[in-house]
Amino acid sequence: MRIDQLQTPALLVDKAALEHNLQTMAAALPGARLRPHVKAHKTTGLARLQYAAGHHGFTCATIREVEGMAAAGLGDDLLLANEVLDASRLGAVVASGARVTLAVDSDVTVDAAVAGGVREVVIDVNVGLPRCGCEPDDAGRLADYARGKGLDVRGVMGYEGHVMPVLDAADKLRQTEECMAKLLKASADVGGDLVSAGGTGNYAVNTWAGEIQAGSYLLMDTAYGEQGMPFQQALTVLGRVISSNAGGWRVVDVGLKSLGMDHGNPSIAGAAVWFCSDEHTTFSEDGTTFAVGDLVRVLPAHVDPTVAMHERLHIVDGDEVVDTYEVDLRGW
Amino acid sequence: MRIDQLQTPALLVDKAALEHNLQTMAAALPGARLRPHVKAHKTTGLARLQYAAGHHGFTCATIREVEGMAAAGLGDDLLLANEVLDASRLGAVVASGARVTLAVDSDVTVDAAVAGGVREVVIDVNVGLPRCGCEPDDAGRLADYARGKGLDVRGVMGYEGHVMPVLDAADKLRQTEECMAKLLKASADVGGDLVSAGGTGNYAVNTWAGEIQAGSYLLMDTAYGEQGMPFQQALTVLGRVISSNAGGWRVVDVGLKSLGMDHGNPSIAGAAVWFCSDEHTTFSEDGTTFAVGDLVRVLPAHVDPTVAMHERLHIVDGDEVVDTYEVDLRGW
């Protein structure tokens, strides 16, 4: 099938860029050094490629992602790197034979893990990003509390998300080291083998964590692209020009219901984007001519939420669709 | 069921506000004076309430919305107020017995309607918003072209979307009148009965259009709320506090994958929102105390894209879930 047969808007993933990203990361962080984050693509078909590239443990952000990965036979070692208050669905996944490890950062979330039938946890440590995670000084106490409740504490995790957008390499290295010093101190108090941290934004410099939770590298975001990383932007949203106005603007049928908008407007090669509506992007020509019926590849400003808006994605080689995967880990 | 049994994040619709909005609009624009836009809720369960309130014609933004409405038995008179280049799925809906009218604004889109098996169209006229629609002066020619191709031209539509956010009442009235003068001129050239326009933002002042395409009124947006309209905000995203930090912040499990972000950050009563991540919103207390496990109602900045991110919505009376509808018109 060719892309002109697709209902627009449609998610396209460039096959060559995908394979390049997969191989580049597998070379940099082979096997268990990478625990790919599936929230970036929410697609077991892509997770299967990561598994085949040697990464058998995965990071998840939602219960649904854990369930879907286990159901797809990718449940060797699933880390839910997020706190939950009702872990009963996770307990059911454990009972089905998959390995599930849950992040906890408080007595309440430890109690929820126990009540839900989860057996293994990591202590989620706050290393500087104002989000989840206990204080580093409290990690040892919380691990003791969890073990006292019968849980197996595998180690620690801590996400230095605020370091990801740092552009200056020396500054990024310094900030990563500071965050990981906190995590390693907590690790010493907690025990266990796991020290899980990092992301695409600092995968190359975080040598302190035992495993890196990178996800975006596979499809790549425009923002990360500006950091000179060796990964290629693989994801676009295919649309069609549905209207053309003598006033100087064109309209493509890709709008804010098919684009993650939290990083702002999308971009289109050869065009200047004016604004997005629910199902439209209005733009003017800027070096390229666009006529009604033309196919247009729209670059979303943020990949993760864009993928989550679509039911499927198409792997393309040029204008040829070579594979189609359901985005089967959506929802909660 | 009570809301504390729901998996978070979850869409809640306040039953009293919903009924108030439904009745208030049906009193202002009874029966065929309103052609409710289903893109605002993408839920046939809610469209059924609008039908029962007397509105039997509907506006749609996507082919999927047309298909779903027809399949739900709500296909008396469906207007796809958008241009498409492949109308074959719409032709199939027509063949199934539903009435489908398609917007066209160029020869190419007329040809697509004919090729796809659509029989009825409206001429989409640009009345000032830089988006779809032919020039008013070209509407008559395009209608002739469509009739020459065997199509039934039911009239005109034109969306004055740029007028919706205008706050000053006199200015809103003046701008609406200017836009509708263009549409009525085109209507005189085109013929037919339909003159379809407007939205929630000017439903009360657009007395020129025969029917108003309002959608947001049913669930209501914060931005519209600031205009002193008689509709109530009915939609929130329910979350749980999953983490609490002595540094002064809390984290709720509602993030940018469950919130339309194009209008900016959400708000939380009694709290100051700091930022959103994929599955989190970080906030500090501002008058209210939040503990881990507490339920929180998050107000999205933009309702339409928020609803489109969820599989279902729950009608609630206080903390009691009284009904659950699938958001069954998602996708394309």
XYZ file of C-alpha atoms in Angstrom:
664
model
C 0.000 0.000 0.000
C 1.120 3.549 -0.685
C 0.597 6.485 1.674
C -1.896 8.138 -0.686
C -4.309 5.328 0.190
C -4.269 6.195 3.908
C -7.089 8.013 5.673
C -5.571 11.272 6.912
C -4.453 12.279 9.460
C -2.154 9.247 9.789
C 1.001 8.586 11.791
C 4.026 7.719 9.687
C 7.285 6.286 11.003
C 10.238 6.349 8.630
C 11.672 2.849 8.506
C 15.283 3.864 7.893
C 15.276 6.433 10.713
C 13.629 3.937 13.064
C 16.246 1.291 12.349
C 19.055 3.818 12.630
C 17.808 4.961 16.037
C 17.289 1.399 17.245
C 20.784 0.317 16.242
C 22.516 3.494 17.400
C 21.059 3.208 20.893
C 21.660 -0.550 21.096
C 25.317 0.091 20.290
C 25.598 2.855 22.904
C 23.599 1.123 25.647
C 23.504 -2.580 24.821
C 21.164 -5.124 26.375
C 20.172 -4.406 29.961
C 21.995 -1.040 29.994
C 18.814 0.284 28.365
C 15.326 -0.237 29.792
C 13.288 1.348 26.949
C 10.386 3.530 28.053
C 7.266 2.437 26.176
C 5.331 5.615 27.001
C 7.141 7.251 24.083
C 5.437 5.018 21.499
C 2.716 3.002 23.309
C 3.083 0.316 20.661
C 3.954 -3.309 21.392
C 4.993 -3.711 17.758
C 7.806 -1.204 18.339
C 8.639 -2.649 21.754
C 9.118 -5.986 20.028
C 11.804 -4.408 17.834
C 13.526 -3.082 20.956
C 13.329 -6.549 22.512
C 14.869 -8.070 19.374
C 17.637 -5.445 19.595
C 18.586 -6.926 22.976
C 16.627 -4.893 25.531
C 14.427 -7.306 27.483
C 13.349 -5.079 30.372
C 10.957 -2.168 29.782
C 9.809 0.955 31.579
C 6.092 1.815 31.689
C 4.171 4.899 32.835
C 0.654 3.445 33.181
C -1.071 0.273 34.332
C -2.444 -0.180 30.825
C 1.083 -0.168 29.404
C 2.090 -2.905 31.858
C -0.968 -5.001 31.034
C -0.479 -4.611 27.286
C 3.216 -5.437 27.370
C 2.563 -8.563 29.440
C -0.278 -9.644 27.161
C 2.047 -9.240 24.166
C 4.581 -11.616 25.716
C 7.003 -8.808 26.551
C 6.709 -9.184 30.318
C 10.182 -10.492 31.225
C 10.828 -7.470 33.454
C 8.386 -4.544 33.469
C 9.067 -1.511 35.659
C 6.097 0.759 36.304
C 8.080 3.942 36.970
C 5.100 5.691 38.511
C 3.123 5.650 41.748
C -0.339 4.076 41.903
C -2.923 3.927 44.674
C -4.728 0.828 43.419
C -2.331 -1.896 42.296
C -4.883 -4.701 41.940
C -4.648 -4.805 38.139
C -0.864 -5.045 38.479
C -1.299 -7.909 40.924
C -3.347 -9.692 38.280
C -0.520 -9.233 35.760
C 1.942 -10.700 38.283
C -0.420 -13.638 38.842
C -0.469 -14.205 35.068
C 3.270 -14.888 35.149
C 4.840 -11.574 34.081
C 7.437 -9.817 36.215
C 6.209 -6.430 37.431
C 8.187 -4.024 39.600
C 6.393 -0.967 40.938
C 7.796 2.410 41.986
C 6.880 3.519 45.516
C 7.731 6.783 47.231
C 5.596 6.768 50.414
C 4.138 4.428 53.002
C 0.745 4.803 51.292
C 2.077 3.608 47.937
C 3.912 0.700 49.638
C 0.635 -0.287 51.283
C -1.107 -0.048 47.879
C 1.501 -2.360 46.333
C 0.968 -4.952 49.067
C -2.815 -4.702 48.908
C -2.787 -5.089 45.123
C -0.684 -8.234 45.056
C 2.541 -6.713 43.719
C 5.636 -8.420 45.123
C 8.576 -6.352 43.838
C 9.180 -2.625 44.140
C 11.846 0.027 43.632
C 12.178 3.049 45.872
C 11.484 6.117 43.714
C 13.887 8.851 44.823
C 13.493 12.538 44.080
C 16.759 13.682 42.518
C 15.725 17.258 41.696
C 12.742 17.294 39.318
C 9.680 18.519 41.248
C 7.570 15.414 40.690
C 7.399 11.995 42.315
C 10.042 10.384 44.534
C 10.839 10.379 48.230
C 13.627 12.473 49.676
C 16.999 10.684 49.300
C 17.411 10.616 53.086
C 14.114 8.772 53.495
C 14.832 6.018 50.950
C 16.454 3.596 53.422
C 13.609 3.924 55.903
C 11.009 3.403 53.168
C 12.850 0.295 51.911
C 12.816 -1.113 55.449
C 9.106 -0.368 55.677
C 8.473 -2.145 52.361
C 10.541 -5.184 53.351
C 8.697 -5.270 56.661
C 5.493 -5.598 54.640
C 6.928 -8.580 52.758
C 7.936 -6.818 49.537
C 11.133 -7.525 47.612
C 12.926 -4.180 47.179
C 14.990 -4.430 43.989
C 16.725 -1.084 44.355
C 16.142 2.559 43.439
C 15.040 4.726 40.553
C 15.164 8.507 40.133
C 14.345 10.573 37.093
C 16.441 13.676 36.454
C 13.897 14.992 33.916
C 14.948 18.614 34.381
C 18.376 17.768 32.966
C 17.014 16.454 29.641
C 16.560 19.861 27.937
C 19.901 21.288 29.116
C 21.826 22.235 25.968
C 25.353 22.837 27.279
C 27.170 19.503 27.412
C 29.356 20.338 30.414
C 26.378 21.664 32.349
C 24.342 18.578 31.472
C 27.131 16.323 32.705
C 27.544 18.288 35.942
C 23.810 18.327 36.696
C 23.468 14.630 35.906
C 26.335 13.840 38.280
C 24.698 15.857 41.071
C 21.387 14.047 40.616
C 23.022 10.642 40.465
C 25.030 11.368 43.624
C 21.692 11.622 45.416
C 20.473 8.419 43.817
C 23.640 6.470 44.624
C 23.489 7.610 48.246
C 19.905 6.361 48.418
C 20.982 3.150 46.694
C 23.576 2.543 49.393
C 20.857 2.884 52.035
C 18.277 0.810 50.150
C 20.375 -2.041 48.773
C 19.344 -4.206 45.843
C 20.750 -4.369 42.331
C 18.700 -1.828 40.413
C 19.789 1.773 39.908
C 17.444 3.020 37.189
C 17.441 6.597 35.845
C 18.059 8.837 32.855
C 16.457 9.407 29.507
C 17.193 10.218 25.889
C 18.373 13.701 26.880
C 21.377 12.408 28.866
C 21.739 8.747 27.852
C 25.318 9.339 26.740
C 26.551 10.973 29.933
C 24.688 9.152 32.694
C 27.290 6.534 33.517
C 26.215 6.277 37.166
C 22.860 4.587 36.717
C 22.918 0.864 36.012
C 20.195 1.227 33.399
C 18.780 4.146 31.385
C 15.012 4.634 30.897
C 15.175 6.299 27.472
C 12.124 6.237 25.221
C 12.095 9.243 22.900
C 15.230 8.137 21.046
C 13.263 5.691 18.913
C 10.944 8.212 17.197
C 12.758 11.401 18.336
C 11.460 14.833 19.218
C 12.316 18.083 17.469
C 13.528 19.548 20.783
C 16.016 16.713 21.287
C 17.032 17.073 17.655
C 18.412 20.527 18.465
C 20.879 18.955 20.919
C 22.888 17.381 18.127
C 22.082 13.814 19.135
C 22.805 10.961 16.735
C 19.127 10.021 16.418
C 16.860 10.951 13.506
C 13.329 12.319 13.580
C 11.260 9.322 12.473
C 7.678 10.415 13.144
C 5.426 12.671 11.096
C 1.672 13.099 10.791
C 0.500 12.706 7.219
C -2.231 15.082 6.068
C -3.801 16.322 2.870
C -4.277 19.877 1.702
C -8.072 20.217 1.749
C -8.409 23.923 0.998
C -6.451 26.683 -0.718
C -7.275 30.364 -0.543
C -6.256 33.195 -2.836
C -5.682 35.197 0.360
C -2.452 33.238 0.634
C -3.158 30.365 2.981
C -3.589 26.615 2.703
C -5.321 24.194 5.090
C -4.169 20.649 5.908
C -6.407 18.147 7.725
C -4.063 17.698 10.694
C -5.106 19.617 13.795
C -4.828 19.755 17.533
C -6.715 16.470 17.933
C -3.926 14.658 16.081
C -0.938 16.629 17.436
C 0.603 16.964 20.884
C 0.346 20.734 21.377
C 2.067 21.250 24.755
C 5.335 22.209 23.015
C 3.486 24.539 20.617
C 2.634 24.464 16.933
C 3.843 21.791 14.523
C 6.065 22.599 11.568
C 5.839 21.840 7.852
C 8.825 21.886 5.501
C 8.524 24.704 2.982
C 5.651 26.345 4.856
C 4.952 28.829 7.660
C 2.384 27.497 10.134
C -0.233 30.078 11.192
C -2.420 28.204 13.706
C -4.117 24.909 14.505
C -7.815 24.167 14.950
C -9.365 20.870 16.037
C -8.928 19.195 12.644
C -6.936 21.794 10.676
C -3.611 23.531 10.422
C -3.598 26.797 8.460
C -0.282 27.710 6.842
C 1.223 29.786 4.060
C 3.735 28.717 1.461
C 7.355 29.403 2.295
C 9.420 27.983 -0.511
C 7.117 25.121 -1.516
C 3.887 25.167 -3.527
C 0.906 23.301 -2.043
C -2.274 22.433 -3.993
C -5.547 20.876 -2.837
C -5.067 17.120 -2.644
C -1.313 17.265 -1.981
C 0.013 15.046 0.782
C 1.838 16.936 3.548
C 4.054 15.574 6.331
C 3.470 17.577 9.478
C 6.157 17.514 12.197
C 4.591 17.516 15.667
C 6.357 19.630 18.292
C 6.127 16.785 20.848
C 6.115 13.129 19.826
C 4.888 11.269 22.960
C 1.412 12.831 23.276
C 1.023 12.868 19.487
C 1.381 9.094 19.243
C -1.139 8.628 22.076
C -3.832 10.358 19.964
C -3.695 7.807 17.146
C -5.047 4.280 16.834
C -2.232 3.009 14.645
C 1.042 3.979 13.043
C 2.452 3.075 9.664
C 6.068 2.179 8.999
C 7.004 3.702 5.657
C 9.843 3.337 3.183
C 9.502 6.494 1.124
C 5.848 6.551 0.068
C 5.384 2.805 0.567
C 3.670 1.496 3.718
C 5.684 -1.560 4.739
C 4.022 -2.297 8.092
C 1.170 -1.088 10.293
C 1.102 -1.391 14.091
C -1.760 -0.711 16.466
C -0.907 1.906 19.095
C -2.233 -0.637 21.552
C -1.038 0.737 24.900
C -3.241 3.864 24.931
C -5.533 4.709 27.822
C -5.153 3.911 31.502
C -20.632 3.224 41.642
C -18.773 6.090 43.286
C -15.966 8.076 41.663
C -13.376 6.648 44.062
C -13.813 3.325 42.254
C -12.762 4.810 38.897
C -9.371 4.271 37.320
C -7.749 7.700 37.103
C -7.445 9.785 35.022
C -11.178 9.714 34.226
C -13.509 12.164 32.496
C -16.366 13.382 34.660
C -19.426 15.267 33.406
C -21.575 16.936 36.041
C -25.159 15.814 35.460
C -26.828 18.997 36.710
C -24.567 21.271 34.638
C -25.088 19.078 31.573
C -28.869 19.245 31.892
C -28.767 22.963 32.568
C -26.711 23.561 29.423
C -28.902 21.284 27.330
C -32.110 23.008 28.428
C -30.731 26.538 28.288
C -29.590 26.114 24.693
C -32.781 24.305 23.624
C -34.782 27.251 24.985
C -32.591 29.803 23.187
C -32.256 27.907 19.885
C -35.065 25.347 19.765
C -35.268 22.421 17.375
C -33.685 23.003 13.982
C -32.335 26.442 14.987
C -29.451 24.468 16.508
C -27.384 21.894 14.633
C -25.214 20.646 17.521
C -21.567 20.077 16.659
C -20.559 16.616 17.846
C -16.808 17.320 17.608
C -17.105 18.963 21.037
C -17.953 15.679 22.783
C -17.496 12.849 20.229
C -20.047 10.807 22.154
C -23.259 9.417 20.655
C -24.654 9.055 24.185
C -24.531 12.844 24.557
C -25.778 13.433 21.005
C -28.789 11.299 21.901
C -29.612 13.748 24.710
C -29.383 16.625 22.225
C -31.670 14.734 19.857
C -34.175 14.184 22.667
C -33.989 17.917 23.403
C -35.327 18.564 19.909
C -32.227 18.946 17.726
C -32.373 16.290 15.004
C -29.688 17.593 12.650
C -26.016 17.429 13.651
C -22.715 18.933 12.569
C -19.631 16.701 12.264
C -15.932 17.445 11.695
C -14.691 14.008 10.600
C -15.808 11.053 8.529
C -15.663 8.881 11.627
C -18.103 11.171 13.400
C -20.534 10.853 10.477
C -20.194 7.068 10.409
C -20.675 6.745 14.158
C -23.684 9.031 14.308
C -25.363 7.147 11.466
C -24.590 3.777 13.073
C -26.138 5.032 16.311
C -29.390 5.849 14.534
C -28.769 9.592 14.689
C -28.432 10.065 10.933
C -31.573 12.086 10.123
C -29.478 14.971 8.812
C -25.694 14.961 9.235
C -23.607 17.860 7.952
C -19.888 17.192 7.573
C -18.724 20.798 7.926
C -15.304 20.022 6.521
C -13.669 19.304 3.192
C -12.568 15.790 2.253
C -10.677 14.463 -0.745
C -11.954 10.878 -0.494
C -15.696 10.729 0.179
C -16.169 7.012 -0.450
C -16.839 6.176 3.213
C -19.449 8.947 3.258
C -21.040 7.471 0.144
C -21.325 4.177 2.013
C -23.118 5.960 4.867
C -25.543 7.521 2.362
C -26.139 4.088 0.835
C -26.975 2.772 4.312
C -29.906 5.188 4.500
C -28.572 8.126 6.516
C -28.706 11.668 5.186
C -25.228 13.127 4.705
C -24.460 16.623 3.445
C -20.841 17.493 2.714
C -19.118 20.881 2.694
C -17.289 21.740 -0.541
C -15.198 24.812 -1.302
C -13.455 23.988 -4.600
C -13.948 22.076 -7.820
C -11.659 19.361 -6.486
C -13.808 18.796 -3.386
C -16.979 18.786 -5.536
C -15.394 16.132 -7.732
C -14.481 14.144 -4.602
C -18.096 14.291 -3.377
C -19.364 12.976 -6.703
C -16.724 10.258 -6.920
C -17.467 9.117 -3.367
C -21.210 8.739 -3.850
C -22.316 11.775 -1.819
C -25.468 13.384 -3.241
C -25.968 16.529 -1.161
C -23.540 19.354 -0.466
C -23.353 22.856 0.967
C -21.049 25.512 -0.402
C -18.547 26.350 2.350
C -17.933 30.110 2.222
C -15.002 31.902 3.798
C -16.452 34.670 5.950
C -13.198 35.895 7.523
C -11.495 33.086 9.472
C -8.365 32.033 7.561
C -9.365 28.416 7.108
C -11.630 26.564 4.666
C -14.320 28.108 2.462
C -14.409 29.605 -1.028
C -14.488 33.330 -1.593
C -18.073 34.656 -1.279
C -17.974 35.861 -4.891
C -17.145 32.346 -6.095
C -19.978 30.563 -4.263
C -22.551 30.878 -7.045
C -20.165 29.561 -9.677
C -19.188 26.629 -7.464
C -22.861 25.800 -6.811
C -23.486 25.766 -10.557
C -20.478 23.509 -11.016
C -21.777 21.134 -8.336
C -25.291 21.057 -9.797
C -23.766 20.430 -13.204
C -22.154 17.342 -11.701
C -25.535 16.123 -10.473
C -25.252 17.168 -6.820
C -28.080 18.665 -4.792
C -26.800 21.951 -3.347
C -28.690 22.562 -0.114
C -27.289 26.033 0.569
C -24.288 27.588 2.269
C -22.264 27.400 5.444
C -19.567 29.708 6.798
C -17.828 29.612 10.146
C -16.949 32.937 11.758
C -14.591 31.220 14.233
C -12.509 34.357 14.797
C -15.555 36.048 16.337
C -16.025 33.397 19.063
C -13.371 34.735 21.489
C -14.356 38.407 21.079
C -15.261 39.649 24.573
C -16.965 42.988 23.869
C -20.635 42.329 23.111
C -21.100 45.218 20.674
C -17.937 44.279 18.802
C -19.015 40.640 18.658
C -22.387 41.655 17.221
C -20.804 43.978 14.653
C -18.253 41.381 13.502
C -20.896 38.655 13.317
C -23.089 40.902 11.163
C -20.173 41.603 8.798
C -19.430 37.901 8.405
C -23.059 36.989 7.885
C -23.481 39.715 5.258
C -20.889 37.805 3.230
C -22.672 34.526 3.838
C -26.105 35.894 2.923
C -24.734 37.380 -0.283
C -23.307 33.964 -1.155
C -26.617 32.362 -0.173
C -28.464 34.603 -2.635
C -26.125 33.426 -5.398
C -26.202 29.761 -4.391
C -29.868 29.235 -3.523
C -31.145 26.417 -1.348
C -32.595 26.508 2.149
C -29.570 26.051 4.382
C -27.640 28.955 5.887
C -25.495 27.299 8.547
C -22.973 29.171 10.714
C -22.055 30.283 14.213
C -20.938 28.613 17.398
C -21.239 28.769 21.145
C -19.303 32.046 21.194
C -22.000 33.982 19.298
C -25.077 31.754 19.419
C -27.117 34.531 21.044
C -26.331 37.242 18.518
C -26.155 35.412 15.205
C -29.744 35.943 14.051
C -28.796 35.891 10.362
C -27.920 32.218 9.996
C -30.827 29.809 9.781
C -29.075 27.346 12.056
C -26.202 27.567 14.546
C -23.428 24.941 14.711
C -22.685 25.239 18.442
C -21.006 22.363 20.250
C -18.995 23.613 23.220
C -22.087 24.823 25.103
C -22.862 21.313 26.321
C -19.653 20.713 28.324
C -18.335 24.318 28.231
C -14.832 25.682 28.080
C -13.138 27.892 30.652
C -12.441 30.517 27.969
C -16.134 30.768 27.073
C -16.966 30.864 30.782
C -15.191 34.221 30.993
C -17.678 35.706 28.522
C -20.513 35.570 31.047
C -22.507 32.973 29.121
C -25.395 31.167 30.806
C -23.736 27.758 30.453
C -21.903 25.925 33.232
C -18.564 24.132 33.103
C -19.579 20.474 33.183
C -16.350 18.631 32.406
C -13.417 17.816 34.677
C -10.671 15.198 34.654
C -10.602 13.193 37.857
C -7.198 12.339 39.248
C -5.590 11.119 42.440
C -2.744 12.664 44.375
C -0.020 10.053 43.981
C 2.894 11.888 45.577
C 3.482 14.618 48.129
C 6.811 16.311 48.758
C 8.019 18.243 51.786
C 9.493 20.699 49.287
C 5.946 21.975 48.897
C 4.536 20.256 45.870
C 1.970 17.563 45.157
C 1.538 15.374 42.064
C -1.767 14.266 40.538
C -1.974 11.489 37.922
C -3.497 13.703 35.214
C -1.034 14.866 32.589
C -0.683 16.087 29.064
C -1.865 12.748 27.648
C -5.260 13.262 29.286
C -5.578 17.053 28.822
C -5.941 19.258 25.756
C -2.903 21.508 26.177
C -3.250 23.947 23.258
C -4.862 26.563 25.531
C -2.198 26.047 28.215
C -2.090 24.438 31.638
C -5.144 23.095 33.449
C -6.348 24.539 36.750
C -7.186 22.962 40.102
C -9.379 24.654 42.725
C -7.339 25.545 45.808
C -4.034 24.869 44.070
C -1.402 26.562 41.908
C -0.430 24.424 38.905
C 3.333 24.302 38.215
C 3.634 22.149 35.082
C 2.365 19.037 33.320
C 4.289 15.923 32.275
C 2.966 12.996 30.243
C 1.028 11.457 33.140
C 1.450 14.068 35.906
C 0.551 17.569 36.952
C 2.759 19.092 39.654
C 1.090 21.743 41.825
C 1.355 23.473 45.182
C -1.377 24.048 47.701
C -3.127 27.404 47.472
C -5.864 27.361 50.079
C -6.617 23.640 50.064
C -4.695 20.747 51.654
C -3.981 17.734 49.420
C -2.790 14.337 50.728
C -1.683 11.224 48.856
C -4.793 9.320 47.805
C -7.060 12.382 47.622
C -9.276 12.688 44.572
C -8.734 15.900 42.586
C -10.881 17.413 39.837
C -8.642 18.976 37.212
C -10.155 21.615 34.888
C -8.730 21.304 31.372
C -8.002 24.574 29.557
C -9.690 23.268 26.380
C -12.532 20.768 26.449
C -12.762 19.482 22.839
C -9.295 17.918 22.524
C -9.442 16.707 26.142
C -12.523 14.582 25.490
C -10.908 13.120 22.365
C -8.097 11.651 24.507
C -10.409 9.476 26.620
C -12.194 6.214 25.893
C -15.242 7.009 28.006
C -16.847 9.668 30.169
C -18.822 9.337 33.359
C -21.944 11.325 34.186
C -21.797 12.145 37.889
C -24.192 13.447 40.491
C -21.834 14.636 43.205
C -19.530 11.660 43.832
C -21.971 9.128 42.380
C -21.485 7.818 38.834
C -24.972 7.687 37.321
C -24.071 6.820 33.735
C -21.048 5.977 31.580
C -20.785 6.660 27.846
C -18.144 5.512 25.397
C -16.439 8.420 23.604
C -17.205 6.466 20.460
C -16.567 9.032 17.713
C -12.788 9.307 18.207
C -10.317 8.824 15.370
C -10.749 9.546 11.672
